[in-house]
Short mmCIF file of C-alpha atoms and ligand atoms in Angstrom, two decimals:
data_model
loop_
_atom_site.label_atom_id
_atom_site.label_comp_id
_atom_site.label_asym_id
_atom_site.label_seq_id
_atom_site.Cartn_x
_atom_site.Cartn_y
_atom_site.Cartn_z
CA MET A 725 32.05 -15.63 30.16
CA THR A 726 28.57 -15.34 28.54
CA ALA A 727 25.63 -15.72 30.92
CA TYR A 728 23.15 -18.34 29.85
CA GLU A 729 20.29 -20.47 31.11
CA GLN A 730 19.25 -24.02 30.23
CA LYS A 731 15.53 -24.47 29.47
CA HIS A 732 13.51 -27.38 28.15
CA THR A 733 15.02 -30.62 26.82
CA LEU A 734 15.65 -30.68 23.08
CA LEU A 735 17.11 -34.16 22.84
CA HIS A 736 17.02 -36.99 25.30
CA VAL A 737 18.92 -40.18 24.48
CA ASP A 738 18.28 -42.92 26.96
CA ASN A 739 20.40 -46.09 27.30
CA LEU A 740 20.87 -46.59 23.57
CA SER A 741 22.57 -49.66 22.18
CA VAL A 742 22.90 -51.14 18.69
CA VAL A 743 23.78 -54.80 18.09
CA TYR A 744 24.59 -56.09 14.58
CA ASP A 745 24.82 -59.85 14.05
CA GLY A 746 25.41 -60.45 17.77
CA LYS A 747 28.16 -57.80 17.96
CA THR A 748 27.48 -54.80 20.17
CA ILE A 749 28.54 -51.75 18.17
CA ILE A 750 27.44 -49.03 20.64
CA LYS A 751 26.05 -49.36 24.15
CA ASN A 752 24.87 -47.45 27.22
CA ILE A 753 24.61 -44.16 25.38
CA SER A 754 22.61 -41.67 27.43
CA PHE A 755 22.72 -37.91 27.26
CA GLU A 756 20.49 -34.89 27.34
CA GLU A 757 20.74 -31.56 25.55
CA LYS A 758 18.65 -28.56 26.64
CA ASP A 759 17.62 -25.35 24.96
CA THR A 760 20.30 -22.80 25.84
CA VAL A 761 19.02 -19.28 26.34
CA VAL A 762 21.37 -16.33 26.20
CA PRO A 763 19.65 -13.06 27.10
CA GLY A 764 19.50 -10.59 24.25
CA ARG A 765 20.22 -12.92 21.32
CA GLU A 766 19.03 -15.96 19.43
CA GLN A 767 21.33 -18.77 20.47
CA GLY A 768 21.00 -22.29 19.10
CA GLN A 769 22.92 -25.40 20.04
CA ILE A 770 25.86 -27.02 18.25
CA ILE A 771 26.81 -30.48 19.44
CA ALA A 772 29.85 -32.31 18.17
CA PHE A 773 30.73 -36.00 18.32
CA LEU A 774 34.34 -37.00 18.10
CA GLY A 775 35.83 -40.46 18.12
CA ARG A 776 38.25 -42.60 16.26
CA SER A 777 37.17 -44.49 13.16
CA GLY A 778 34.79 -47.35 13.74
CA ARG A 779 33.75 -46.33 17.27
CA GLY A 780 30.13 -46.00 16.20
CA LYS A 781 29.46 -42.33 15.41
CA SER A 782 27.58 -43.02 12.17
CA THR A 783 25.69 -45.86 13.83
CA LEU A 784 24.64 -43.50 16.62
CA PHE A 785 23.60 -40.81 14.08
CA ARG A 786 21.36 -43.24 12.19
CA THR A 787 19.46 -43.96 15.43
CA LEU A 788 19.36 -40.22 16.37
CA THR A 789 17.56 -39.51 13.12
CA GLY A 790 15.15 -42.48 13.35
CA LEU A 791 16.67 -44.15 10.25
CA GLU A 792 17.47 -47.17 12.32
CA ALA A 793 15.73 -48.55 15.40
CA PRO A 794 18.14 -49.08 18.30
CA THR A 795 18.43 -52.54 19.88
CA THR A 796 17.78 -50.98 23.31
CA GLY A 797 16.87 -47.49 24.48
CA ARG A 798 15.17 -44.57 22.84
CA VAL A 799 15.66 -41.12 21.36
CA LEU A 800 13.17 -38.45 22.42
CA ILE A 801 12.65 -35.03 20.87
CA PRO A 802 10.08 -32.33 21.70
CA ASP A 803 6.70 -32.67 20.05
CA TYR A 804 5.83 -29.11 19.07
CA SER A 805 2.48 -30.23 17.65
CA LYS A 806 1.34 -30.65 21.28
CA THR A 807 0.77 -27.79 23.70
CA VAL A 808 2.95 -27.28 26.74
CA HIS A 809 1.67 -29.27 29.71
CA ASP A 810 2.72 -28.48 33.31
CA GLY A 811 5.49 -26.28 31.92
CA GLN A 812 6.87 -29.20 29.86
CA GLN A 813 6.86 -29.59 26.09
CA PRO A 814 5.58 -33.13 25.48
CA ALA A 815 8.22 -35.46 23.93
CA LYS A 816 7.99 -38.01 21.17
CA MET A 817 10.20 -40.80 19.90
CA VAL A 818 12.16 -39.61 16.90
CA GLU A 819 10.94 -40.91 13.53
CA GLU A 820 12.51 -40.88 10.12
CA GLY A 821 11.85 -37.47 8.57
CA ASP A 822 11.69 -35.54 11.88
CA VAL A 823 15.33 -34.55 11.63
CA GLY A 824 17.38 -33.36 8.67
CA PHE A 825 20.21 -35.75 7.99
CA VAL A 826 23.31 -35.40 5.82
CA ASN A 827 24.87 -38.88 5.82
CA GLN A 828 28.51 -39.62 5.33
CA LYS A 829 27.92 -40.72 1.73
CA TYR A 830 26.12 -37.49 0.75
CA THR A 831 23.23 -39.28 -0.89
CA LEU A 832 21.40 -37.14 -3.48
CA PHE A 833 18.42 -37.67 -5.76
CA ARG A 834 19.85 -39.24 -8.92
CA HIS A 835 17.36 -37.59 -11.25
CA LYS A 836 17.58 -34.02 -9.95
CA THR A 837 20.14 -31.43 -10.96
CA VAL A 838 21.76 -29.33 -8.19
CA GLU A 839 19.31 -26.52 -8.84
CA GLN A 840 16.29 -28.85 -8.92
CA ALA A 841 17.42 -30.51 -5.69
CA LEU A 842 17.65 -27.17 -3.90
CA ALA A 843 14.25 -26.06 -5.27
CA PHE A 844 12.77 -29.32 -4.01
CA ALA A 845 14.31 -28.72 -0.58
CA LEU A 846 12.49 -25.34 -0.44
CA ARG A 847 9.14 -26.70 -1.57
CA ARG A 848 7.45 -26.25 1.82
CA SER A 849 8.88 -22.79 2.41
CA PRO A 850 6.42 -19.89 2.62
CA LEU A 851 8.68 -17.76 0.35
CA SER A 852 7.36 -16.63 -3.06
CA ALA A 853 8.69 -18.29 -6.21
CA THR A 854 10.90 -15.23 -6.96
CA GLU A 855 12.28 -15.17 -3.44
CA LYS A 856 13.03 -18.88 -3.61
CA ALA A 857 14.91 -18.45 -6.89
CA GLU A 858 16.91 -15.55 -5.43
CA LYS A 859 17.78 -17.50 -2.36
CA ILE A 860 18.89 -20.50 -4.41
CA ASN A 861 20.99 -18.34 -6.73
CA GLN A 862 22.66 -16.69 -3.75
CA TYR A 863 23.55 -20.07 -2.23
CA LEU A 864 24.76 -21.46 -5.56
CA ALA A 865 27.10 -18.43 -5.91
CA ASP A 866 28.30 -18.42 -2.29
CA TRP A 867 28.94 -22.16 -2.24
CA GLY A 868 30.69 -22.33 -5.62
CA LEU A 869 27.95 -24.40 -7.31
CA GLU A 870 26.86 -21.89 -9.95
CA LYS A 871 28.67 -23.62 -12.81
CA VAL A 872 27.32 -27.07 -11.97
CA LYS A 873 23.71 -26.11 -11.18
CA MET A 874 22.40 -27.96 -14.27
CA GLN A 875 24.39 -31.12 -13.51
CA TYR A 876 23.21 -34.42 -12.01
CA PRO A 877 24.86 -36.09 -9.01
CA ASN A 878 26.93 -38.50 -11.16
CA GLU A 879 28.42 -35.46 -12.89
CA LEU A 880 29.58 -33.76 -9.65
CA SER A 881 32.81 -33.99 -7.74
CA GLY A 882 32.70 -35.42 -4.19
CA GLY A 883 32.93 -31.93 -2.65
CA GLN A 884 30.18 -30.54 -4.93
CA ARG A 885 27.90 -33.44 -3.98
CA GLN A 886 28.62 -32.87 -0.33
CA ARG A 887 27.89 -29.15 -0.47
CA THR A 888 24.63 -29.80 -2.37
CA ALA A 889 23.63 -32.37 0.29
CA ILE A 890 24.40 -29.93 3.12
CA LEU A 891 22.56 -27.07 1.40
CA GLU A 892 19.52 -29.30 0.82
CA GLN A 893 19.26 -29.89 4.56
CA LEU A 894 19.86 -26.23 5.39
CA LEU A 895 17.00 -25.22 3.13
CA ASN A 896 14.65 -28.01 4.13
CA SER A 897 15.15 -28.71 7.80
CA GLY A 898 13.27 -27.59 10.80
CA HIS A 899 15.24 -26.83 13.92
CA TYR A 900 17.11 -30.08 14.22
CA MET A 901 19.84 -31.23 11.90
CA VAL A 902 22.37 -34.07 12.00
CA LEU A 903 25.40 -34.05 9.75
CA ASP A 904 27.85 -36.96 9.57
CA GLU A 905 31.34 -35.56 8.79
CA PRO A 906 30.18 -32.49 6.91
CA PHE A 907 33.75 -31.12 6.75
CA SER A 908 35.63 -34.09 5.45
CA GLY A 909 37.09 -33.86 1.97
CA LEU A 910 36.24 -30.15 1.48
CA ASP A 911 38.82 -27.59 0.42
CA ILE A 912 39.59 -24.69 2.80
CA GLY A 913 37.20 -22.28 1.08
CA ASN A 914 34.33 -24.77 1.33
CA ILE A 915 35.16 -25.59 4.95
CA ASP A 916 34.77 -21.89 5.63
CA ASN A 917 31.37 -21.85 3.87
CA VAL A 918 30.08 -24.72 5.96
CA ARG A 919 31.53 -23.20 9.13
CA LYS A 920 29.81 -19.89 8.39
CA ALA A 921 26.57 -21.67 7.58
CA PHE A 922 26.73 -23.42 10.98
CA GLN A 923 27.24 -20.08 12.73
CA LEU A 924 24.33 -18.54 10.80
CA ILE A 925 21.96 -21.38 11.65
CA ASN A 926 23.15 -21.20 15.26
CA ARG A 927 22.08 -17.55 15.50
CA SER A 928 18.88 -17.96 13.49
CA SER A 929 16.73 -19.51 16.18
CA GLU A 930 16.99 -20.39 19.84
CA LEU A 931 15.77 -23.90 19.03
CA SER A 932 18.17 -24.55 16.19
CA THR A 933 20.16 -27.67 17.04
CA VAL A 934 22.99 -28.89 14.84
CA ILE A 935 24.66 -32.19 15.62
CA PHE A 936 27.76 -33.16 13.64
CA SER A 937 30.65 -35.54 13.72
CA THR A 938 34.19 -34.71 12.65
CA HIS A 939 37.77 -35.87 12.94
CA ASP A 940 38.91 -32.26 13.27
CA ILE A 941 39.17 -31.62 17.03
CA GLU A 942 40.01 -27.94 16.61
CA LEU A 943 36.98 -27.31 14.45
CA ALA A 944 34.76 -29.10 16.99
CA VAL A 945 36.09 -26.91 19.84
CA GLU A 946 35.68 -23.79 17.75
CA LEU A 947 32.09 -24.47 16.64
CA ALA A 948 30.44 -26.60 19.30
CA ASP A 949 29.11 -25.72 22.71
CA SER A 950 28.89 -29.36 23.71
CA ILE A 951 31.32 -32.15 22.69
CA TYR A 952 30.88 -35.86 23.24
CA ILE A 953 33.76 -38.31 22.79
CA ILE A 954 32.77 -41.79 21.57
CA GLY A 955 35.35 -44.44 22.29
CA TYR A 956 35.96 -47.91 23.59
CA PRO A 957 36.08 -47.74 27.39
CA ARG A 958 38.77 -49.85 29.09
CA GLU A 959 37.32 -53.00 30.62
CA ASN A 960 39.55 -54.76 33.18
CA GLY A 961 42.57 -52.99 31.78
CA SER A 962 42.05 -53.95 28.14
CA PRO A 963 40.23 -51.87 25.52
CA GLY A 964 36.57 -52.78 24.99
CA THR A 965 35.02 -53.32 21.57
CA SER A 966 31.75 -51.37 21.88
CA GLY A 967 31.54 -47.61 21.51
CA THR A 968 30.06 -45.40 24.19
CA ILE A 969 30.35 -41.86 25.47
CA ILE A 970 33.60 -41.77 27.39
CA ARG A 971 33.67 -38.01 28.04
CA HIS A 972 31.45 -35.00 27.71
CA PHE A 973 32.81 -31.46 27.49
CA ASP A 974 30.22 -28.80 28.17
CA LEU A 975 32.03 -25.84 26.66
CA LYS A 976 29.37 -23.44 27.96
CA LYS A 977 30.11 -24.45 31.54
CA MET A 978 33.84 -24.33 30.85
CA GLY A 979 33.51 -20.76 29.52
CA LEU A 980 34.83 -21.87 26.09
CA ALA A 981 31.64 -21.64 24.02
CA TRP A 982 30.85 -18.86 21.53
CA SER A 983 34.37 -17.34 21.50
CA GLU A 984 35.43 -15.10 18.65
CA LYS A 985 38.93 -16.58 18.72
CA LEU A 986 40.49 -19.69 20.22
CA ASN A 987 42.63 -18.95 23.28
CA SER A 988 45.06 -21.03 25.31
CA ASP A 989 42.20 -22.62 27.31
CA HIS A 990 40.70 -23.89 24.03
CA TYR A 991 44.08 -25.33 23.04
CA ASP A 992 44.38 -27.08 26.43
CA CYS A 993 40.95 -28.59 25.81
CA ILE A 994 41.98 -29.68 22.30
CA LYS A 995 45.06 -31.40 23.75
CA GLU A 996 43.02 -33.14 26.42
CA ILE A 997 40.54 -34.42 23.82
CA ARG A 998 43.40 -35.67 21.64
CA ASP A 999 44.85 -37.65 24.59
CA ILE A 1000 41.49 -39.14 25.51
CA MET A 1001 40.89 -40.20 21.89
CA LEU A 1002 44.30 -41.76 21.54
CA SER A 1003 43.67 -43.99 24.54
CA SER A 1004 40.19 -45.09 23.52
N1 ATP B 2112 25.21 -52.59 8.82
C1 ATP B 2112 26.24 -53.02 9.55
N2 ATP B 2112 26.36 -54.34 9.85
C2 ATP B 2112 27.41 -54.77 10.62
N3 ATP B 2112 28.34 -53.98 11.15
C3 ATP B 2112 28.26 -52.65 10.89
C4 ATP B 2112 27.21 -52.10 10.10
N4 ATP B 2112 27.39 -50.75 10.02
C5 ATP B 2112 28.51 -50.48 10.75
N5 ATP B 2112 29.02 -51.63 11.27
C6 ATP B 2112 30.19 -51.71 12.15
O1 ATP B 2112 29.96 -50.88 13.26
C7 ATP B 2112 31.18 -50.28 13.70
C8 ATP B 2112 30.97 -48.77 13.83
O2 ATP B 2112 30.81 -48.21 12.54
P1 ATP B 2112 30.43 -46.65 12.31
O3 ATP B 2112 30.32 -46.46 10.87
O4 ATP B 2112 29.28 -46.33 13.19
O5 ATP B 2112 31.77 -45.98 12.91
P2 ATP B 2112 32.23 -44.43 12.82
O6 ATP B 2112 32.58 -44.04 14.22
O7 ATP B 2112 31.22 -43.65 12.14
O8 ATP B 2112 33.56 -44.53 11.95
P3 ATP B 2112 34.20 -43.42 10.90
O9 ATP B 2112 34.87 -42.39 11.78
O10 ATP B 2112 35.19 -44.23 10.16
O11 ATP B 2112 33.10 -42.89 10.06
C9 ATP B 2112 32.27 -50.68 12.68
O12 ATP B 2112 33.00 -51.71 13.26
C10 ATP B 2112 31.45 -51.18 11.49
O13 ATP B 2112 32.16 -52.18 10.84
MG1 MG B 2113 31.19 -42.55 10.42
#
């Protein structure tokens, strides 16, 4: 089991709820994620949200990224523009633009080709123009987008759009990135690209924090070090109708995080998650 320490808070979600037209979609969502420090290497955080369709994952993600104000509660992230005070990094409420977001619909700029979109994503990077072009060409080749680099979003397949949207955020984001179902609808080669990209980001900076949702439990257990299950809790014996966190698996604590290969303990965890999801 890898030794690790938990340092300052990277994300603090406090009593979040969202009500649409009088219907409570998600409620009582509270959790905290801290900077994980593993001696001798850069180790970021990967957090997965699992839950059956309609339980409120996308709704939660829109509030995590500041795209939508919650009905109650708040989302706090560290404010690195302020200096550490009493050993604590001051926190701020998340605002739109603080966090990179790949939404479930893979929204792209209509008037930018794939190549232009990626160049735009790199506009604030300190790299030289040549280095930027090289980096973009490498990604286009690795992610199978070379042939479509001059094409506009309406001329791309769903998977090509999705990969462009994910790449845009990889190139543009700071430490914190939220991806809503980044793996759905991709072929196995592309799933592998996105999986490898996650692992690369995860080892690129201690502060790097990737939050994603998926319906693939095995992939979540393989990639994440923290998994939250969103479901309808049972209320007086019958299923509720508002989504909340019904279980948290801290894979670091369980000794399941950062494994090269899945072992029988991982498969036990996958089975447990499946059973919890089926009953919620
Ligand atoms: N703008 C809206 N107005 C009213 N209801 C909404 C709105 N957006 C989502 N909902 C409802 O909120 C519930 C949760 O939707 P959400 O998209 O968050 O679920 P999800 O867990 O992401 O599902 P999936 O796994 O299918 O993506 C659904 O019942 C949905 O109909
Ligand atoms: Mg969703």
